[in-house]
């Protein structure tokens, strides 16, 4: 009857919202009154206690997520039995570093729990401040404890009397095993956990621990160390070891404290959750491993305890489905669909895991990969901090096979943090299948690799050309010159937060742009970690290609993010299949990349548009440094790109009279061209009786939006005039005088002479003699020969050959034929037949005449002797570096020689009367040789 009355009162109070398992939520904690929930009429507290089930008291909870509770605010009354989420629990007997049990100071018992025979005992309570790794910092009020039938304990909690803030009683739960863990465990064969392994940061708090484990080392028994282990051993940061001896078989299941040593402090300056241990027949141990509560820590094994396994027990192992291997694996394969294997699984950036470990899998046969139902494949590449749900990410060390290749074997590599190809696993077999997918014969990865996982990457066949089905990405903050903090505005953009989907084309304020192909400095592109391509963009014929993505911090490409697919498109632009990057970075846009500014220009922004600007040392003219040229029925004009851009006219807004005829940028100039065939470009043709005149103009309209615009318009007019009659050839009288220069060799070795002789045949067998009628543009062959020297020691080298209208080699008007031992690049009729290989040198050219009313032509050459033993007498005229270095080694003696005159026949002088042309004295001005008269008439109109 007493029980029913008590139960009725408790239910009534619960309806009024005053009790919630020992604490209420309807009032402030200072007014909380814990009510008894009587279970029997006996005075034994084992049958008269309050139930206290609050999840945040668990020592395994994240101390920094669940805190703010304070047991000094609770009005404790009577005895309490602990639960955690409905499971029977008890107070912790151990200190756990950085654990507050829902508050800021976790309270635990200093001694072991009593037995049934002990009855009620008093235990001291200590507190550990959650912000400190040290234990036993504070002493609280002692409490009474009693062991009860049914394997549980009750506690007479009182208000803690402690100087630390937020004290709370800690609870821990140990689930009873329904079967003996000595015969119901999971094998953990992880050689990298040995205390002789160093480096790495495998973090056990990210593994999904569940149940009991037996430790192995390459198939041999091994156990946890019982003494201090140095930090950074066992492939982890904080190495965990048992703070106490292993039990004997007769001890059954015992609980042991777990210690960890960091770089500084004592051997047990960190304490994590205790674990249960049991000694088993066969001289081995099993451990109930749980998630550690401190930093990047990991359970160690002691190589000094290795022994041969004699147990015949078959542990629980994750297995795959079995298939018949006698058939084509493309039609008989297992399905492996786990999104955590995806390379796009970025939940754990720094080597932690999603709990996957492919050494635990009993692989059986062939597998086809999927990611959430979509076809996938193994990656053929690696990037930094690739996790794939494990610690070491496995990828193929070569390309996938083709259908005709059949079954092939591929190497498998494993990455670790920022190191690709850190590990080498067992090779696997791969096969390409009809339907554009692959199957893999997976095997157990190498045990020495920490938590290896076969990675998967989405694999999709492109059905629609992404060049025409893309999303425009026009975000100016992505520019490579945009610092993360500009004009008191902080960008701090992060593409990790973007839900990327499909293909993208990049713009900058409507101006097409592309990703940079070189490193971008830290803090640019509006983000901390700018992302750029680690390689050139593809060509049109390349189709879709895969490109690595770089991230720079202190150097160039310090880290690599997830690779992306790129495609070049008609119209000179690119599309990108962006994915979520591994880091909080952003894909950069390089507005200057497509401009290719010359060394006389620099890329900059003007009025929101990027272009090539002129350096300050350039002279800016109102005509934009324009130049014209005319030939036959065509004409060309070029203007300075940087001068146009500074005037507000980017190159891509310029065109001829026909808007479809746009300019081509070459070497910093915008070039336009028209002809009378396929590129009329709106050209007008006029005739004035003496000349044909072609006229056109360059038009430029700045970018503008809206109904009206007040911006200026550019119009550059130009024309080409051609005479209606012209003379193409004439008779020329050649007076082939042999020119001879006599020289005395140094040191009295004797005399030699140099001859220059013109020949009428290509074989140099018939020198010109007497009067010769030579047509304009007729091929002339000239030989310069030295006589009187040892042909086995010397070679003749023509340094320079030129022509003048007067018999004066220093005459101001001249035309170069040979320059620096090679043909004049401005005269494509000159052929150098041999030079510097023997005592004779030869060249040819097409006959010409100076247009400045001259009827004579003289040839001159400057030559020198070269020692053949130097092997430096001949010059490769096809090389960019033509001029010989260290000439003093081969130069022996020099001379100058002249030939002429080449006479213009007096009977032909009245057949061609050219208009007076002012000929420049510059030696390379091609206009002085033009026979086709093309005066250029230009005008500049700027509205």
Short mmCIF file of C-alpha atoms in Angstrom, two decimals, residues 378 393-397 410-414 423-428 449 454:
data_model
loop_
_atom_site.label_atom_id
_atom_site.label_comp_id
_atom_site.label_asym_id
_atom_site.label_seq_id
_atom_site.Cartn_x
_atom_site.Cartn_y
_atom_site.Cartn_z
CA UNK A 378 39.04 3.69 -58.69
CA UNK A 393 43.75 6.06 -49.47
CA UNK A 394 44.44 3.42 -52.12
CA UNK A 395 44.48 4.31 -55.81
CA UNK A 396 45.64 2.73 -59.07
CA UNK A 397 49.23 3.25 -60.11
CA UNK A 410 47.75 -2.79 -61.82
CA UNK A 411 49.92 -1.54 -58.98
CA UNK A 412 48.12 -0.01 -55.99
CA UNK A 413 49.56 2.89 -53.99
CA UNK A 414 48.47 4.50 -50.75
CA UNK A 423 52.73 3.19 -49.40
CA UNK A 424 52.70 0.38 -51.90
CA UNK A 425 49.98 -2.20 -51.45
CA UNK A 426 49.28 -5.53 -53.11
CA UNK A 427 48.56 -5.27 -56.87
CA UNK A 428 45.05 -6.08 -58.08
CA UNK A 449 49.54 0.31 -44.21
CA UNK A 454 40.15 1.34 -51.79
#
